[in-house]
Amino acid sequence: MHGHGYRGNQILPVATRSNGTSVFIREKFIQQVESAILYGADGFHEFIPSDSPLQGMRMILPDAPMGRGISLMDFSWGFHLCHNILKSCYRWYFGTDKWIPMPSMNHPHAEIRDMIKLDRTWWILGGFNAVQQIGSVNYPHQISEYMSESGRWFTGSNYLGRYHEGLAKVSNRTVLAVGGSLTSARLVSAVRDVNEFNVLTGDVSDIGLTACPIFGITCTDLTAQNGTRMILCLGGYCPGPSPEYQSKVYVLNLETRDWKEMPQWEFPETIRFATIFWLRGVLFVIRALYEESETYTVYKFDETLEPVWSLVELSPDHPNEFTRVVKFNRSVIIVGN
């Protein structure tokens, strides 16, 4: 079992508690990393593994725009970053020490989570024209954009008009969109629809439904032990009179287009906006509790085991257990293989 969506570079977000202490993953999961880019509120850092964490850290890219509303995508040559509201974009190449200004996006994409890389093309799907004000109800626009290898942005087909849906690659021109919200009042406007969207033509195909109207579900592609290519989606939040966080797992068989719930793969805890990542062919899920808790957990998926999800040991309070300790507060982008 392995994933197709991430090769070489890996994006691994890790959470920070409100008291400022970070959650670390044990060294055995990163000991083979050649280097890492650490992305936090104070800027970007580069971590090069060494016996001393102080020797291994250096500040880089200090002129990169930070704050809310940043979209960052990794490529084989480096990273491309855009401000979703200001539309300004920058590019950083591995081995250099500064961001290069690049052509701006054509449209704002505030509140966006819906971006995906198809082949070598970066797509941003929908979003709002501005940050939503508390108490207001607005509708996301349907504008999609894609970036050429030169960094120039082009307007694509009209998107589905919803946001915070689960998104995964089906092919180099189609994506799977699961659930999502139709207005900024997302707690009352989610849908059950599961669709395949062609980013080039705008064509939409109906795939199936979720058990309830949902947003915040997270999807990834994988290949099962028997060689079947599929998309796995988990978690989410179902609003309504009896709102409920979800632990359900759904799969789409990419060969038969069969969409179904997988009770035997149900996630051990409720989860929404999960972080799914692949590290050396293994699927991991980071769960940050939303029920007014400061607990963060990481699970590993293995369909040959029963149950298929196993808890990964974390050590948030004992850095002496690590041969190298890196302090960060938002996300780690693994550059090594």
CSV table of C-alpha atoms in Angstrom, one decimal:
chain,number,residue,atom,x,y,z
A,1,MET,CA,0.0,0.0,0.0
A,2,HIS,CA,1.4,3.4,-0.9
A,3,GLY,CA,0.3,6.8,-2.0
A,4,HIS,CA,0.8,8.5,-5.3
A,5,GLY,CA,0.3,12.2,-4.4
A,6,TYR,CA,3.7,12.9,-2.7
A,7,ARG,CA,7.0,12.0,-4.1
A,8,GLY,CA,10.3,13.1,-2.7
A,9,ASN,CA,9.2,16.3,-0.9
A,10,GLN,CA,6.8,15.7,1.9
A,11,ILE,CA,4.6,18.3,3.7
A,12,LEU,CA,4.3,17.4,7.4
A,13,PRO,CA,2.3,19.9,9.5
A,14,VAL,CA,2.7,19.6,13.2
A,15,ALA,CA,0.7,21.4,15.9
A,16,THR,CA,1.6,23.7,18.8
A,17,ARG,CA,-0.2,23.7,22.1
A,18,SER,CA,-1.5,27.0,23.5
A,19,ASN,CA,1.1,27.0,26.2
A,20,GLY,CA,3.8,27.1,23.5
A,21,THR,CA,5.2,23.6,23.7
A,22,SER,CA,5.5,21.7,20.4
A,23,VAL,CA,4.5,18.2,19.6
A,24,PHE,CA,7.4,16.2,18.2
A,25,ILE,CA,7.5,13.0,16.3
A,26,ARG,CA,10.1,10.5,17.4
A,27,GLU,CA,13.5,10.7,15.7
A,28,LYS,CA,13.0,7.3,14.1
A,29,PHE,CA,10.5,8.9,11.7
A,30,ILE,CA,12.8,11.6,10.5
A,31,GLN,CA,16.3,10.3,11.0
A,32,GLN,CA,16.8,9.7,7.2
A,33,VAL,CA,15.7,13.2,6.3
A,34,GLU,CA,18.4,15.1,4.4
A,35,SER,CA,17.0,18.5,5.3
A,36,ALA,CA,13.8,20.2,6.1
A,37,ILE,CA,12.2,23.6,5.7
A,38,LEU,CA,10.4,24.7,8.9
A,39,TYR,CA,7.5,27.1,8.3
A,40,GLY,CA,6.3,29.0,11.4
A,41,ALA,CA,4.7,32.3,12.2
A,42,ASP,CA,8.2,33.9,12.6
A,43,GLY,CA,9.4,32.9,9.1
A,44,PHE,CA,11.1,30.1,7.4
A,45,HIS,CA,14.0,28.1,8.7
A,46,GLU,CA,16.2,25.4,7.2
A,47,PHE,CA,17.1,22.4,9.3
A,48,ILE,CA,20.1,20.3,8.3
A,49,PRO,CA,20.4,17.2,10.6
A,50,SER,CA,23.5,17.3,12.8
A,51,ASP,CA,24.5,16.3,16.3
A,52,SER,CA,23.7,19.8,17.6
A,53,PRO,CA,20.2,21.3,16.9
A,54,LEU,CA,21.7,24.7,17.1
A,55,GLN,CA,24.3,24.0,14.4
A,56,GLY,CA,21.6,22.4,12.3
A,57,MET,CA,19.3,25.4,12.2
A,58,ARG,CA,19.7,28.6,10.2
A,59,MET,CA,17.2,31.3,9.3
A,60,ILE,CA,16.4,31.5,5.6
A,61,LEU,CA,13.9,33.3,3.4
A,62,PRO,CA,13.2,36.2,5.9
A,63,ASP,CA,11.5,38.3,3.2
A,64,ALA,CA,8.8,35.8,2.5
A,65,PRO,CA,5.3,37.1,3.2
A,66,MET,CA,3.8,35.5,6.3
A,67,GLY,CA,0.5,35.5,8.1
A,68,ARG,CA,-3.0,34.3,7.4
A,69,GLY,CA,-4.0,33.4,3.9
A,70,ILE,CA,-0.7,31.9,2.5
A,71,SER,CA,-0.8,29.0,0.0
A,72,LEU,CA,2.4,27.0,-0.3
A,73,MET,CA,3.1,24.3,-2.8
A,74,ASP,CA,6.3,22.1,-3.1
A,75,PHE,CA,7.9,21.2,-6.4
A,76,SER,CA,11.1,19.3,-7.4
A,77,TRP,CA,13.0,22.6,-7.7
A,78,GLY,CA,11.7,24.3,-4.5
A,79,PHE,CA,8.6,26.1,-3.3
A,80,HIS,CA,6.0,28.5,-4.8
A,81,LEU,CA,4.1,30.7,-2.4
A,82,CYS,CA,1.1,33.0,-2.9
A,83,HIS,CA,-0.9,35.3,-0.7
A,84,ASN,CA,-4.5,34.3,-1.2
A,85,ILE,CA,-5.9,37.8,-0.7
A,86,LEU,CA,-3.2,40.1,-2.0
A,87,LYS,CA,-2.6,37.7,-4.9
A,88,SER,CA,1.2,38.3,-4.8
A,89,CYS,CA,3.4,35.3,-5.4
A,90,TYR,CA,7.0,34.3,-4.8
A,91,ARG,CA,9.3,31.4,-5.6
A,92,TRP,CA,12.2,29.9,-3.8
A,93,TYR,CA,14.7,27.5,-5.3
A,94,PHE,CA,16.6,24.9,-3.2
A,95,GLY,CA,20.1,26.1,-2.4
A,96,THR,CA,19.2,29.9,-2.6
A,97,ASP,CA,18.7,32.3,0.2
A,98,LYS,CA,15.8,34.5,-1.0
A,99,TRP,CA,12.3,34.5,-2.5
A,100,ILE,CA,12.0,35.7,-6.1
A,101,PRO,CA,8.9,37.8,-6.9
A,102,MET,CA,6.7,36.0,-9.5
A,103,PRO,CA,3.5,36.9,-11.5
A,104,SER,CA,0.5,37.5,-9.2
A,105,MET,CA,-2.7,35.4,-9.3
A,106,ASN,CA,-5.5,36.9,-11.3
A,107,HIS,CA,-8.1,36.6,-8.5
A,108,PRO,CA,-8.2,36.5,-4.7
A,109,HIS,CA,-8.9,33.1,-3.1
A,110,ALA,CA,-9.6,34.0,0.5
A,111,GLU,CA,-10.3,31.2,3.0
A,112,ILE,CA,-9.0,28.7,0.5
A,113,ARG,CA,-8.1,25.1,1.4
A,114,ASP,CA,-8.9,23.8,-2.1
A,115,MET,CA,-5.7,23.6,-4.0
A,116,ILE,CA,-4.1,20.6,-5.6
A,117,LYS,CA,-1.2,19.7,-7.8
A,118,LEU,CA,-2.1,17.7,-11.0
A,119,ASP,CA,1.0,16.5,-12.8
A,120,ARG,CA,3.3,19.5,-12.5
A,121,THR,CA,0.5,22.1,-12.6
A,122,TRP,CA,-0.8,23.9,-9.4
A,123,TRP,CA,-4.5,24.5,-9.3
A,124,ILE,CA,-6.4,26.7,-6.9
A,125,LEU,CA,-10.1,26.1,-6.8
A,126,GLY,CA,-12.7,28.7,-5.7
A,127,GLY,CA,-12.5,30.7,-2.5
A,128,PHE,CA,-13.8,34.2,-1.5
A,129,ASN,CA,-13.0,37.6,-2.8
A,130,ALA,CA,-12.1,38.8,0.7
A,131,VAL,CA,-11.8,37.6,4.3
A,132,GLN,CA,-15.3,36.9,5.6
A,133,GLN,CA,-16.6,39.2,8.3
A,134,ILE,CA,-18.2,37.8,11.5
A,135,GLY,CA,-21.9,37.7,11.1
A,136,SER,CA,-22.0,38.1,7.4
A,137,VAL,CA,-23.0,35.3,4.9
A,138,ASN,CA,-21.3,35.3,1.5
A,139,TYR,CA,-20.9,32.9,-1.3
A,140,PRO,CA,-17.6,31.6,-2.6
A,141,HIS,CA,-16.8,32.4,-6.2
A,142,GLN,CA,-16.4,29.6,-8.8
A,143,ILE,CA,-13.1,30.8,-10.2
A,144,SER,CA,-10.3,28.3,-10.7
A,145,GLU,CA,-6.7,29.2,-11.6
A,146,TYR,CA,-3.7,27.2,-12.6
A,147,MET,CA,0.0,28.1,-12.7
A,148,SER,CA,2.3,27.3,-15.6
A,149,GLU,CA,5.9,26.1,-15.0
A,150,SER,CA,7.0,29.7,-15.7
A,151,GLY,CA,4.9,30.9,-12.7
A,152,ARG,CA,2.3,32.7,-14.8
A,153,TRP,CA,-1.4,32.2,-13.7
A,154,PHE,CA,-4.3,31.4,-16.0
A,155,THR,CA,-8.0,31.4,-15.3
A,156,GLY,CA,-9.5,27.9,-15.6
A,157,SER,CA,-13.0,26.4,-15.7
A,158,ASN,CA,-15.7,27.5,-13.3
A,159,TYR,CA,-15.5,25.4,-10.1
A,160,LEU,CA,-18.3,23.8,-8.0
A,161,GLY,CA,-19.1,26.9,-5.9
A,162,ARG,CA,-18.3,25.2,-2.6
A,163,TYR,CA,-15.3,25.2,-0.3
A,164,HIS,CA,-13.7,23.2,2.6
A,165,GLU,CA,-14.5,20.0,0.7
A,166,GLY,CA,-12.4,16.9,0.6
A,167,LEU,CA,-10.1,17.0,-2.5
A,168,ALA,CA,-8.0,14.4,-4.2
A,169,LYS,CA,-6.4,13.7,-7.5
A,170,VAL,CA,-8.2,11.3,-9.8
A,171,SER,CA,-6.2,11.9,-13.0
A,172,ASN,CA,-4.0,14.7,-14.4
A,173,ARG,CA,-7.2,16.6,-15.4
A,174,THR,CA,-9.9,15.5,-12.8
A,175,VAL,CA,-10.3,15.8,-9.1
A,176,LEU,CA,-12.6,14.2,-6.5
A,177,ALA,CA,-14.6,16.7,-4.5
A,178,VAL,CA,-16.4,15.4,-1.4
A,179,GLY,CA,-18.9,17.5,0.5
A,180,GLY,CA,-18.1,21.1,1.2
A,181,SER,CA,-20.0,24.3,2.2
A,182,LEU,CA,-22.0,26.5,-0.1
A,183,THR,CA,-21.8,29.7,1.9
A,184,SER,CA,-19.6,31.3,4.5
A,185,ALA,CA,-22.1,30.1,7.1
A,186,ARG,CA,-20.6,26.7,6.7
A,187,LEU,CA,-22.1,25.3,9.9
A,188,VAL,CA,-25.5,25.2,8.2
A,189,SER,CA,-24.7,24.9,4.5
A,190,ALA,CA,-22.8,21.7,3.9
A,191,VAL,CA,-23.7,19.2,1.1
A,192,ARG,CA,-23.5,15.4,0.8
A,193,ASP,CA,-22.4,15.4,-2.9
A,194,VAL,CA,-19.4,13.5,-4.1
A,195,ASN,CA,-18.3,14.6,-7.6
A,196,GLU,CA,-15.6,14.2,-10.1
A,197,PHE,CA,-14.6,17.6,-11.6
A,198,ASN,CA,-12.6,18.1,-14.8
A,199,VAL,CA,-10.4,21.2,-14.3
A,200,LEU,CA,-9.9,21.6,-18.0
A,201,THR,CA,-13.5,21.4,-19.3
A,202,GLY,CA,-15.6,22.1,-16.1
A,203,ASP,CA,-17.5,18.9,-16.6
A,204,VAL,CA,-19.0,17.4,-13.3
A,205,SER,CA,-19.8,13.7,-12.8
A,206,ASP,CA,-21.9,12.4,-9.8
A,207,ILE,CA,-20.0,9.7,-7.9
A,208,GLY,CA,-22.1,9.2,-4.8
A,209,LEU,CA,-23.1,10.7,-1.4
A,210,THR,CA,-21.8,10.9,2.1
A,211,ALA,CA,-23.9,9.7,5.1
A,212,CYS,CA,-24.6,13.3,6.0
A,213,PRO,CA,-24.0,16.9,4.8
A,214,ILE,CA,-20.3,17.4,5.5
A,215,PHE,CA,-17.3,19.7,5.3
A,216,GLY,CA,-13.7,19.3,6.6
A,217,ILE,CA,-13.4,15.8,5.3
A,218,THR,CA,-9.8,14.9,4.1
A,219,CYS,CA,-8.8,12.7,1.2
A,220,THR,CA,-5.7,11.0,-0.3
A,221,ASP,CA,-5.0,8.6,-3.0
A,222,LEU,CA,-3.5,5.1,-2.3
A,223,THR,CA,-2.9,1.7,-3.8
A,224,ALA,CA,-4.3,-1.2,-1.8
A,225,GLN,CA,-2.4,-4.4,-1.1
A,226,ASN,CA,-4.2,-6.1,-4.0
A,227,GLY,CA,-3.1,-3.4,-6.4
A,228,THR,CA,-6.4,-1.6,-6.6
A,229,ARG,CA,-6.0,2.2,-7.0
A,230,MET,CA,-8.4,4.1,-4.7
A,231,ILE,CA,-9.0,7.4,-2.9
A,232,LEU,CA,-9.5,7.3,0.9
A,233,CYS,CA,-11.5,10.0,2.6
A,234,LEU,CA,-11.9,10.3,6.4
A,235,GLY,CA,-13.4,12.4,9.1
A,236,GLY,CA,-15.2,15.7,8.7
A,237,TYR,CA,-18.0,17.6,10.4
A,238,CYS,CA,-21.7,17.2,9.8
A,239,PRO,CA,-23.6,20.4,10.8
A,240,GLY,CA,-27.3,20.6,11.5
A,241,PRO,CA,-29.7,20.2,14.4
A,242,SER,CA,-27.4,17.5,15.9
A,243,PRO,CA,-23.9,18.5,14.7
A,244,GLU,CA,-21.3,15.7,14.9
A,245,TYR,CA,-17.6,15.2,14.2
A,246,GLN,CA,-17.0,12.2,12.1
A,247,SER,CA,-14.8,9.1,12.2
A,248,LYS,CA,-16.1,7.5,9.1
A,249,VAL,CA,-13.9,6.4,6.2
A,250,TYR,CA,-15.0,6.2,2.6
A,251,VAL,CA,-13.1,4.9,-0.4
A,252,LEU,CA,-13.5,5.4,-4.1
A,253,ASN,CA,-12.3,2.5,-6.3
A,254,LEU,CA,-10.7,4.4,-9.3
A,255,GLU,CA,-11.1,1.4,-11.6
A,256,THR,CA,-14.9,0.8,-11.0
A,257,ARG,CA,-15.8,4.3,-9.7
A,258,ASP,CA,-17.5,2.6,-6.8
A,259,TRP,CA,-17.9,4.9,-3.8
A,260,LYS,CA,-18.6,3.2,-0.4
A,261,GLU,CA,-18.2,3.6,3.3
A,262,MET,CA,-15.5,1.3,4.9
A,263,PRO,CA,-16.7,0.5,8.5
A,264,GLN,CA,-13.7,-1.9,9.0
A,265,TRP,CA,-11.4,1.1,8.4
A,266,GLU,CA,-13.2,3.6,10.6
A,267,PHE,CA,-10.8,6.1,12.2
A,268,PRO,CA,-10.3,5.5,16.0
A,269,GLU,CA,-11.3,9.0,16.9
A,270,THR,CA,-13.5,11.8,15.5
A,271,ILE,CA,-11.6,14.1,13.3
A,272,ARG,CA,-12.0,17.0,10.8
A,273,PHE,CA,-9.5,18.9,8.7
A,274,ALA,CA,-7.1,16.0,9.2
A,275,THR,CA,-3.5,16.3,8.0
A,276,ILE,CA,-2.7,13.3,5.8
A,277,PHE,CA,0.8,12.7,4.7
A,278,TRP,CA,3.0,10.0,3.2
A,279,LEU,CA,6.5,9.3,4.6
A,280,ARG,CA,8.5,6.6,2.9
A,281,GLY,CA,5.5,4.8,1.6
A,282,VAL,CA,3.5,4.8,4.8
A,283,LEU,CA,0.3,6.8,5.4
A,284,PHE,CA,0.1,8.9,8.5
A,285,VAL,CA,-2.7,11.1,9.8
A,286,ILE,CA,-2.3,13.9,12.3
A,287,ARG,CA,-5.4,14.7,14.4
A,288,ALA,CA,-5.8,17.9,16.3
A,289,LEU,CA,-8.8,17.8,18.7
A,290,TYR,CA,-11.4,20.5,18.1
A,291,GLU,CA,-13.5,19.7,21.2
A,292,GLU,CA,-11.8,22.5,23.3
A,293,SER,CA,-8.8,20.2,23.9
A,294,GLU,CA,-5.1,20.6,23.4
A,295,THR,CA,-4.4,17.0,22.4
A,296,TYR,CA,-2.7,16.0,19.2
A,297,THR,CA,-2.3,12.5,18.0
A,298,VAL,CA,-0.7,10.7,15.0
A,299,TYR,CA,-1.9,7.5,13.5
A,300,LYS,CA,-0.4,5.1,11.0
A,301,PHE,CA,-2.4,3.1,8.5
A,302,ASP,CA,-1.7,-0.5,7.5
A,303,GLU,CA,-4.5,-2.5,6.0
A,304,THR,CA,-2.8,-5.8,6.8
A,305,LEU,CA,-3.4,-5.2,10.5
A,306,GLU,CA,-6.4,-5.4,12.7
A,307,PRO,CA,-7.3,-2.7,13.4
A,308,VAL,CA,-5.8,-0.9,10.4
A,309,TRP,CA,-5.0,2.3,12.4
A,310,SER,CA,-2.2,2.3,15.1
A,311,LEU,CA,-1.2,5.2,17.3
A,312,VAL,CA,2.2,6.6,16.8
A,313,GLU,CA,4.1,7.5,20.0
A,314,LEU,CA,4.7,11.2,20.5
A,315,SER,CA,6.8,12.9,23.1
A,316,PRO,CA,5.7,16.6,23.5
A,317,ASP,CA,7.3,17.1,26.9
A,318,HIS,CA,10.6,15.2,26.9
A,319,PRO,CA,13.0,16.5,24.3
A,320,ASN,CA,15.9,14.6,25.8
A,321,GLU,CA,14.5,11.5,24.1
A,322,PHE,CA,15.6,12.9,20.8
A,323,THR,CA,19.1,13.0,19.3
A,324,ARG,CA,18.1,16.2,17.6
A,325,VAL,CA,15.4,18.5,18.7
A,326,VAL,CA,13.9,21.1,16.3
A,327,LYS,CA,11.6,23.8,17.6
A,328,PHE,CA,8.9,24.9,15.3
A,329,ASN,CA,5.2,25.8,15.5
A,330,ARG,CA,3.3,25.2,12.3
A,331,SER,CA,4.6,22.8,9.7
A,332,VAL,CA,7.6,21.0,8.5
A,333,ILE,CA,8.3,20.4,4.8
A,334,ILE,CA,10.5,17.4,4.4
A,335,VAL,CA,13.0,17.8,1.5
A,336,GLY,CA,14.8,14.5,1.7
A,337,ASN,CA,13.6,11.2,0.3
